[in-house]
Amino acid sequence: MELSKQSTISTIRRIPTDPSMRQAMHPIRTDRRRFALGGLALAAVGVPAVAAAQGAGRTVRVIVPYPPGGFTDATARLIAHRLQEHLGQTVIVDNRPGANGIIGAQAIARATPDGSTFGVVIAAHAANTTLYQKLPYDPQKDFVAVSLIGESPLVAAVNNKSPFKSMAEIVAHARQHPDKLSFGSSGNGSAVHLTMELLQSVTQTKMIHVPFRGSALALTDLLGGQIDLFLDAAQGLIGQGKAGAVRLVGVTSAQRLPALPDVPTFAEQGIANFNSSTWAGILAPAGTPPQNVQQVADAVAKIVREPAVKAKLDEMGTVPVGSSPAEFSRFLAAETAKWGQVIQRANVKLD
């Protein structure tokens, strides 16, 4: 699999820079007297001011391994927009979709580790370590953890004409009728697929997996009655549920979502020992200076707690975190181990 040939699939959207940055990047003409005064002032504050000015003029790239419009892209753009002000630098989002996130992850790993490139990955990044026998990067050695932005529980939905009103009813029916109910996912090895494999293991049920090329196609077949059940990140189903297009029957988190206060958790419905979420976190290429990693981590921790950003994350069904690099590193290791066990137990394989 030559991923490098596919890595040309890229969508870059430049986020508007604040006025002060535009002025810094396109300085107006000055007379010699003003230039001399500026030079004296710079000399007075010393070399660090020069370094700061050079950093402020550099563009920071945030690679997203998925197309525009989805959960990962929406989260990345929300954070990137605010990063500009916190870092004092222009920030662009660079979409590198394909191969279950591998093309984008490869682009992050191969980027120059100078603090100008970061990437936003999701749960699939942890799962890929076990799903694929060979990757074009080393998941442990080629990245440095920066921050866990937030966790987004999955929401379960059925057709609004379905006889099932809850996940408890679905599980009970699946126990009595193995391999009769079908569930759709956004693809083999996706967060939805693996979450359903975990659910079947916990509840001792068997259902038919119907993989699609993306969530939109799976949702279309759910609306059409071709599949019985579909799970997706909350952002993808909140609107459909509120519009009455689908019936939302459960969320995979430990607590109900603020955006869906009337939808009970799986645990509330008697499905014990089950908690699963997708998530979004920031990585940098290995070798990125620690000060750059910490700077971004500190910024993210502040950004996700800003009222406007938190409100948007709540609306998307995402629980803000804003972790430290060390915390995200431990979280990523735990997620890799967790999904590795699910993949091996269910014998899920991808080439």
GROMACS .gro file of C-alpha atoms in nm:
model
  351
    1MET     CA    1   0.000   0.000   0.000
    2GLU     CA    2   0.172   0.315  -0.125
    3LEU     CA    3   0.009   0.582   0.081
    4SER     CA    4   0.241   0.853  -0.043
    5LYS     CA    5   0.071   0.846  -0.385
    6GLN     CA    6  -0.263   0.922  -0.223
    7SER     CA    7  -0.133   1.194   0.004
    8THR     CA    8  -0.183   1.452  -0.271
    9ILE     CA    9  -0.553   1.452  -0.181
   10SER     CA   10  -0.552   1.767   0.024
   11THR     CA   11  -0.788   2.051   0.107
   12ILE     CA   12  -0.635   2.355   0.274
   13ARG     CA   13  -0.848   2.628   0.417
   14ARG     CA   14  -0.673   2.939   0.545
   15ILE     CA   15  -0.831   3.077   0.857
   16PRO     CA   16  -0.849   3.459   0.853
   17THR     CA   17  -0.576   3.625   1.053
   18ASP     CA   18  -0.651   3.899   1.306
   19PRO     CA   19  -0.569   4.258   1.203
   20SER     CA   20  -0.252   4.281   1.407
   21MET     CA   21  -0.112   3.972   1.240
   22ARG     CA   22  -0.197   4.101   0.892
   23GLN     CA   23  -0.007   4.417   0.972
   24ALA     CA   24   0.290   4.214   1.096
   25MET     CA   25   0.296   4.005   0.780
   26HIS     CA   26   0.250   4.304   0.544
   27PRO     CA   27   0.429   4.597   0.711
   28ILE     CA   28   0.355   4.948   0.589
   29ARG     CA   29   0.631   5.171   0.461
   30THR     CA   30   0.811   5.375   0.721
   31ASP     CA   31   1.052   5.664   0.699
   32ARG     CA   32   1.412   5.623   0.803
   33ARG     CA   33   1.357   5.799   1.138
   34ARG     CA   34   1.082   5.554   1.243
   35PHE     CA   35   1.292   5.260   1.124
   36ALA     CA   36   1.589   5.377   1.332
   37LEU     CA   37   1.374   5.420   1.641
   38GLY     CA   38   1.230   5.074   1.591
   39GLY     CA   39   1.581   4.930   1.563
   40LEU     CA   40   1.688   5.098   1.887
   41ALA     CA   41   1.379   4.971   2.067
   42LEU     CA   42   1.442   4.617   1.948
   43ALA     CA   43   1.803   4.634   2.059
   44ALA     CA   44   1.688   4.752   2.400
   45VAL     CA   45   1.473   4.443   2.464
   46GLY     CA   46   1.740   4.206   2.331
   47VAL     CA   47   1.753   3.888   2.120
   48PRO     CA   48   1.438   3.717   2.260
   49ALA     CA   49   1.224   3.983   2.092
   50VAL     CA   50   1.375   3.887   1.756
   51ALA     CA   51   1.294   3.521   1.817
   52ALA     CA   52   0.940   3.608   1.921
   53ALA     CA   53   0.888   3.815   1.608
   54GLN     CA   54   1.011   3.532   1.389
   55GLY     CA   55   0.777   3.286   1.565
   56ALA     CA   56   0.483   3.523   1.527
   57GLY     CA   57   0.536   3.541   1.152
   58ARG     CA   58   0.541   3.165   1.098
   59THR     CA   59   0.235   2.975   0.981
   60VAL     CA   60   0.121   2.681   1.192
   61ARG     CA   61  -0.036   2.391   1.004
   62VAL     CA   62  -0.294   2.159   1.161
   63ILE     CA   63  -0.330   1.836   0.963
   64VAL     CA   64  -0.670   1.663   0.971
   65PRO     CA   65  -0.671   1.303   0.839
   66TYR     CA   66  -1.035   1.329   0.729
   67PRO     CA   67  -1.243   1.533   0.479
   68PRO     CA   68  -1.399   1.869   0.565
   69GLY     CA   69  -1.734   1.868   0.742
   70GLY     CA   70  -1.707   1.572   0.980
   71PHE     CA   71  -1.648   1.549   1.354
   72THR     CA   72  -1.268   1.561   1.330
   73ASP     CA   73  -1.262   1.854   1.090
   74ALA     CA   74  -1.521   2.054   1.286
   75THR     CA   75  -1.330   2.004   1.611
   76ALA     CA   76  -0.996   2.094   1.451
   77ARG     CA   77  -1.129   2.412   1.295
   78LEU     CA   78  -1.296   2.522   1.617
   79ILE     CA   79  -0.966   2.489   1.805
   80ALA     CA   80  -0.747   2.621   1.522
   81HIS     CA   81  -0.952   2.939   1.495
   82ARG     CA   82  -0.880   3.023   1.858
   83LEU     CA   83  -0.519   2.904   1.846
   84GLN     CA   84  -0.436   3.197   1.620
   85GLU     CA   85  -0.500   3.445   1.898
   86HIS     CA   86  -0.336   3.235   2.169
   87LEU     CA   87  -0.020   3.169   1.965
   88GLY     CA   88  -0.009   3.498   1.778
   89GLN     CA   89   0.048   3.304   1.455
   90THR     CA   90  -0.146   3.226   1.140
   91VAL     CA   91  -0.304   2.880   1.165
   92ILE     CA   92  -0.429   2.678   0.867
   93VAL     CA   93  -0.617   2.348   0.857
   94ASP     CA   94  -0.484   2.096   0.605
   95ASN     CA   95  -0.722   1.807   0.525
   96ARG     CA   96  -0.544   1.484   0.426
   97PRO     CA   97  -0.820   1.219   0.406
   98GLY     CA   98  -0.787   0.853   0.317
   99ALA     CA   99  -0.703   0.502   0.440
  100ASN     CA  100  -0.888   0.528   0.773
  101GLY     CA  101  -0.678   0.826   0.880
  102ILE     CA  102  -0.342   0.672   0.789
  103ILE     CA  103  -0.256   0.918   0.511
  104GLY     CA  104  -0.299   1.215   0.741
  105ALA     CA  105  -0.114   1.047   1.027
  106GLN     CA  106   0.174   0.974   0.790
  107ALA     CA  107   0.183   1.343   0.692
  108ILE     CA  108   0.206   1.441   1.060
  109ALA     CA  109   0.485   1.189   1.125
  110ARG     CA  110   0.690   1.305   0.826
  111ALA     CA  111   0.654   1.679   0.891
  112THR     CA  112   0.956   1.878   1.000
  113PRO     CA  113   0.951   1.879   1.383
  114ASP     CA  114   1.005   2.253   1.422
  115GLY     CA  115   0.683   2.338   1.605
  116SER     CA  116   0.499   2.451   1.291
  117THR     CA  117   0.301   2.128   1.229
  118PHE     CA  118   0.045   1.953   1.446
  119GLY     CA  119  -0.237   1.712   1.371
  120VAL     CA  120  -0.579   1.619   1.508
  121VAL     CA  121  -0.649   1.246   1.533
  122ILE     CA  122  -0.938   1.041   1.668
  123ALA     CA  123  -0.996   0.695   1.819
  124ALA     CA  124  -0.925   0.529   1.484
  125HIS     CA  125  -0.561   0.634   1.522
  126ALA     CA  126  -0.530   0.414   1.832
  127ALA     CA  127  -0.718   0.127   1.668
  128ASN     CA  128  -0.504   0.134   1.352
  129THR     CA  129  -0.204   0.015   1.554
  130THR     CA  130  -0.371  -0.328   1.579
  131LEU     CA  131  -0.596  -0.320   1.272
  132TYR     CA  132  -0.308  -0.300   1.026
  133GLN     CA  133  -0.013  -0.537   1.022
  134LYS     CA  134   0.207  -0.271   0.867
  135LEU     CA  135   0.184   0.108   0.893
  136PRO     CA  136   0.400   0.370   0.715
  137TYR     CA  137   0.495   0.512   1.056
  138ASP     CA  138   0.567   0.390   1.406
  139PRO     CA  139   0.268   0.480   1.629
  140GLN     CA  140   0.487   0.488   1.942
  141LYS     CA  141   0.804   0.653   1.809
  142ASP     CA  142   0.695   0.892   1.535
  143PHE     CA  143   0.459   1.114   1.735
  144VAL     CA  144   0.451   1.315   2.054
  145ALA     CA  145   0.123   1.362   2.241
  146VAL     CA  146   0.012   1.723   2.286
  147SER     CA  147  -0.342   1.739   2.425
  148LEU     CA  148  -0.673   1.553   2.434
  149ILE     CA  149  -0.923   1.812   2.312
  150GLY     CA  150  -1.239   1.627   2.413
  151GLU     CA  151  -1.436   1.306   2.410
  152SER     CA  152  -1.750   1.252   2.205
  153PRO     CA  153  -1.976   0.962   2.307
  154LEU     CA  154  -2.153   0.773   2.033
  155VAL     CA  155  -2.529   0.797   1.997
  156ALA     CA  156  -2.744   0.500   1.891
  157ALA     CA  157  -3.030   0.559   1.648
  158VAL     CA  158  -3.305   0.353   1.486
  159ASN     CA  159  -3.553   0.434   1.211
  160ASN     CA  160  -3.846   0.634   1.349
  161LYS     CA  161  -4.077   0.350   1.240
  162SER     CA  162  -3.871   0.087   1.423
  163PRO     CA  163  -4.047  -0.117   1.692
  164PHE     CA  164  -3.751  -0.059   1.926
  165LYS     CA  165  -3.774   0.228   2.174
  166SER     CA  166  -3.450   0.166   2.364
  167MET     CA  167  -3.113  -0.006   2.351
  168ALA     CA  168  -3.237  -0.243   2.622
  169GLU     CA  169  -3.507  -0.367   2.382
  170ILE     CA  170  -3.253  -0.406   2.101
  171VAL     CA  171  -3.015  -0.607   2.319
  172ALA     CA  172  -3.296  -0.830   2.446
  173HIS     CA  173  -3.414  -0.898   2.090
  174ALA     CA  174  -3.059  -0.967   1.971
  175ARG     CA  175  -3.011  -1.223   2.249
  176GLN     CA  176  -3.324  -1.408   2.147
  177HIS     CA  177  -3.260  -1.377   1.773
  178PRO     CA  178  -2.885  -1.400   1.695
  179ASP     CA  179  -2.772  -1.259   1.360
  180LYS     CA  180  -3.114  -1.114   1.281
  181LEU     CA  181  -3.057  -0.746   1.359
  182SER     CA  182  -2.818  -0.542   1.146
  183PHE     CA  183  -2.608  -0.241   1.235
  184GLY     CA  184  -2.436   0.000   1.001
  185SER     CA  185  -2.097   0.164   1.044
  186SER     CA  186  -1.882   0.415   0.860
  187GLY     CA  187  -1.646   0.131   0.760
  188ASN     CA  188  -1.456  -0.173   0.878
  189GLY     CA  189  -1.242  -0.085   1.177
  190SER     CA  190  -1.422   0.245   1.240
  191ALA     CA  191  -1.505   0.360   1.592
  192VAL     CA  192  -1.867   0.259   1.537
  193HIS     CA  193  -1.773  -0.089   1.415
  194LEU     CA  194  -1.539  -0.153   1.708
  195THR     CA  195  -1.785  -0.009   1.959
  196MET     CA  196  -2.050  -0.250   1.834
  197GLU     CA  197  -1.803  -0.539   1.857
  198LEU     CA  198  -1.739  -0.437   2.217
  199LEU     CA  199  -2.113  -0.416   2.283
  200GLN     CA  200  -2.175  -0.763   2.142
  201SER     CA  201  -1.896  -0.902   2.359
  202VAL     CA  202  -2.032  -0.738   2.675
  203THR     CA  203  -2.395  -0.834   2.610
  204GLN     CA  204  -2.326  -1.177   2.456
  205THR     CA  205  -2.520  -1.094   2.141
  206LYS     CA  206  -2.458  -1.137   1.768
  207MET     CA  207  -2.564  -0.886   1.506
  208ILE     CA  208  -2.486  -0.841   1.137
  209HIS     CA  209  -2.231  -0.572   1.053
  210VAL     CA  210  -2.300  -0.368   0.738
  211PRO     CA  211  -2.001  -0.141   0.660
  212PHE     CA  212  -2.046   0.172   0.449
  213ARG     CA  213  -1.804   0.420   0.298
  214GLY     CA  214  -1.881   0.693   0.543
  215SER     CA  215  -2.148   0.784   0.797
  216ALA     CA  216  -2.372   0.964   0.548
  217LEU     CA  217  -2.439   0.647   0.349
  218ALA     CA  218  -2.509   0.447   0.665
  219LEU     CA  219  -2.754   0.711   0.785
  220THR     CA  220  -2.928   0.706   0.446
  221ASP     CA  221  -2.989   0.332   0.474
  222LEU     CA  222  -3.109   0.371   0.834
  223LEU     CA  223  -3.363   0.629   0.716
  224GLY     CA  224  -3.465   0.392   0.439
  225GLY     CA  225  -3.508   0.098   0.674
  226GLN     CA  226  -3.231  -0.113   0.519
  227ILE     CA  227  -3.046  -0.146   0.851
  228ASP     CA  228  -3.185  -0.171   1.205
  229LEU     CA  229  -2.932   0.028   1.405
  230PHE     CA  230  -2.665   0.290   1.355
  231LEU     CA  231  -2.424   0.459   1.595
  232ASP     CA  232  -2.237   0.779   1.520
  233ALA     CA  233  -2.061   1.065   1.692
  234ALA     CA  234  -2.323   1.283   1.857
  235GLN     CA  235  -2.265   1.568   1.613
  236GLY     CA  236  -2.388   1.351   1.325
  237LEU     CA  237  -2.718   1.249   1.486
  238ILE     CA  238  -2.828   1.530   1.719
  239GLY     CA  239  -2.993   1.728   1.440
  240GLN     CA  240  -3.158   1.419   1.288
  241GLY     CA  241  -3.296   1.320   1.626
  242LYS     CA  242  -3.435   1.663   1.710
  243ALA     CA  243  -3.595   1.682   1.365
  244GLY     CA  244  -3.767   1.349   1.421
  245ALA     CA  245  -3.595   1.183   1.127
  246VAL     CA  246  -3.458   0.908   1.354
  247ARG     CA  247  -3.524   0.786   1.708
  248LEU     CA  248  -3.229   0.822   1.943
  249VAL     CA  249  -3.222   0.527   2.183
  250GLY     CA  250  -2.902   0.564   2.387
  251VAL     CA  251  -2.562   0.725   2.438
  252THR     CA  252  -2.242   0.535   2.515
  253SER     CA  253  -2.110   0.772   2.781
  254ALA     CA  254  -2.127   0.734   3.158
  255GLN     CA  255  -2.351   1.041   3.184
  256ARG     CA  256  -2.619   1.191   2.962
  257LEU     CA  257  -2.513   1.457   2.714
  258PRO     CA  258  -2.618   1.819   2.775
  259ALA     CA  259  -2.728   1.836   2.410
  260LEU     CA  260  -2.949   1.525   2.454
  261PRO     CA  261  -3.079   1.537   2.810
  262ASP     CA  262  -3.372   1.304   2.733
  263VAL     CA  263  -3.164   1.024   2.581
  264PRO     CA  264  -3.054   0.770   2.847
  265THR     CA  265  -2.710   0.615   2.863
  266PHE     CA  266  -2.651   0.248   2.787
  267ALA     CA  267  -2.567   0.197   3.155
  268GLU     CA  268  -2.903   0.341   3.261
  269GLN     CA  269  -3.065   0.076   3.042
  270GLY     CA  270  -2.897  -0.212   3.218
  271ILE     CA  271  -2.597  -0.251   2.986
  272ALA     CA  272  -2.328  -0.265   3.254
  273ASN     CA  273  -1.950  -0.234   3.209
  274PHE     CA  274  -1.990  -0.047   2.884
  275ASN     CA  275  -1.846   0.296   2.814
  276SER     CA  276  -1.719   0.396   2.473
  277SER     CA  277  -1.647   0.726   2.305
  278THR     CA  278  -1.463   0.860   2.009
  279TRP     CA  279  -1.235   1.153   2.082
  280ALA     CA  280  -1.015   1.416   1.924
  281GLY     CA  281  -0.658   1.485   2.029
  282ILE     CA  282  -0.355   1.674   1.904
  283LEU     CA  283  -0.027   1.508   1.806
  284ALA     CA  284   0.300   1.653   1.678
  285PRO     CA  285   0.584   1.488   1.489
  286ALA     CA  286   0.845   1.330   1.716
  287GLY     CA  287   1.127   1.571   1.792
  288THR     CA  288   0.904   1.877   1.816
  289PRO     CA  289   1.058   2.110   2.077
  290PRO     CA  290   0.896   2.053   2.419
  291GLN     CA  291   0.830   2.425   2.459
  292ASN     CA  292   0.617   2.425   2.141
  293VAL     CA  293   0.427   2.116   2.256
  294GLN     CA  294   0.358   2.268   2.597
  295GLN     CA  295   0.259   2.602   2.445
  296VAL     CA  296  -0.010   2.441   2.232
  297ALA     CA  297  -0.127   2.216   2.517
  298ASP     CA  298  -0.163   2.517   2.748
  299ALA     CA  299  -0.353   2.705   2.478
  300VAL     CA  300  -0.594   2.415   2.417
  301ALA     CA  301  -0.663   2.381   2.790
  302LYS     CA  302  -0.772   2.746   2.795
  303ILE     CA  303  -0.959   2.735   2.463
  304VAL     CA  304  -1.189   2.443   2.549
  305ARG     CA  305  -1.297   2.628   2.865
  306GLU     CA  306  -1.387   2.950   2.687
  307PRO     CA  307  -1.767   2.991   2.717
  308ALA     CA  308  -1.827   3.022   2.343
  309VAL     CA  309  -1.608   2.722   2.259
  310LYS     CA  310  -1.750   2.509   2.539
  311ALA     CA  311  -2.102   2.592   2.422
  312LYS     CA  312  -2.012   2.481   2.070
  313LEU     CA  313  -1.854   2.158   2.197
  314ASP     CA  314  -2.166   2.090   2.406
  315GLU     CA  315  -2.377   2.146   2.096
  316MET     CA  316  -2.160   1.892   1.911
  317GLY     CA  317  -2.198   1.641   2.195
  318THR     CA  318  -1.831   1.666   2.288
  319VAL     CA  319  -1.709   1.676   2.647
  320PRO     CA  320  -1.412   1.920   2.667
  321VAL     CA  321  -1.091   1.795   2.828
  322GLY     CA  322  -0.779   1.998   2.737
  323SER     CA  323  -0.527   1.759   2.890
  324SER     CA  324  -0.153   1.791   2.942
  325PRO     CA  325   0.088   1.611   2.706
  326ALA     CA  326   0.163   1.346   2.971
  327GLU     CA  327  -0.208   1.285   3.036
  328PHE     CA  328  -0.285   1.249   2.666
  329SER     CA  329   0.010   1.012   2.623
  330ARG     CA  330  -0.130   0.783   2.895
  331PHE     CA  331  -0.481   0.810   2.751
  332LEU     CA  332  -0.357   0.718   2.403
  333ALA     CA  333  -0.171   0.414   2.538
  334ALA     CA  334  -0.484   0.297   2.722
  335GLU     CA  335  -0.702   0.345   2.413
  336THR     CA  336  -0.454   0.153   2.197
  337ALA     CA  337  -0.458  -0.138   2.442
  338LYS     CA  338  -0.837  -0.131   2.482
  339TRP     CA  339  -0.919  -0.137   2.112
  340GLY     CA  340  -0.638  -0.381   2.044
  341GLN     CA  341  -0.812  -0.633   2.269
  342VAL     CA  342  -1.149  -0.573   2.101
  343ILE     CA  343  -0.996  -0.615   1.755
  344GLN     CA  344  -0.816  -0.936   1.845
  345ARG     CA  345  -1.118  -1.084   2.021
  346ALA     CA  346  -1.347  -1.006   1.726
  347ASN     CA  347  -1.077  -1.109   1.475
  348VAL     CA  348  -1.112  -0.784   1.280
  349LYS     CA  349  -0.850  -0.754   1.008
  350LEU     CA  350  -0.774  -0.487   0.750
  351ASP     CA  351  -0.509  -0.484   0.478
   0.00000   0.00000   0.00000
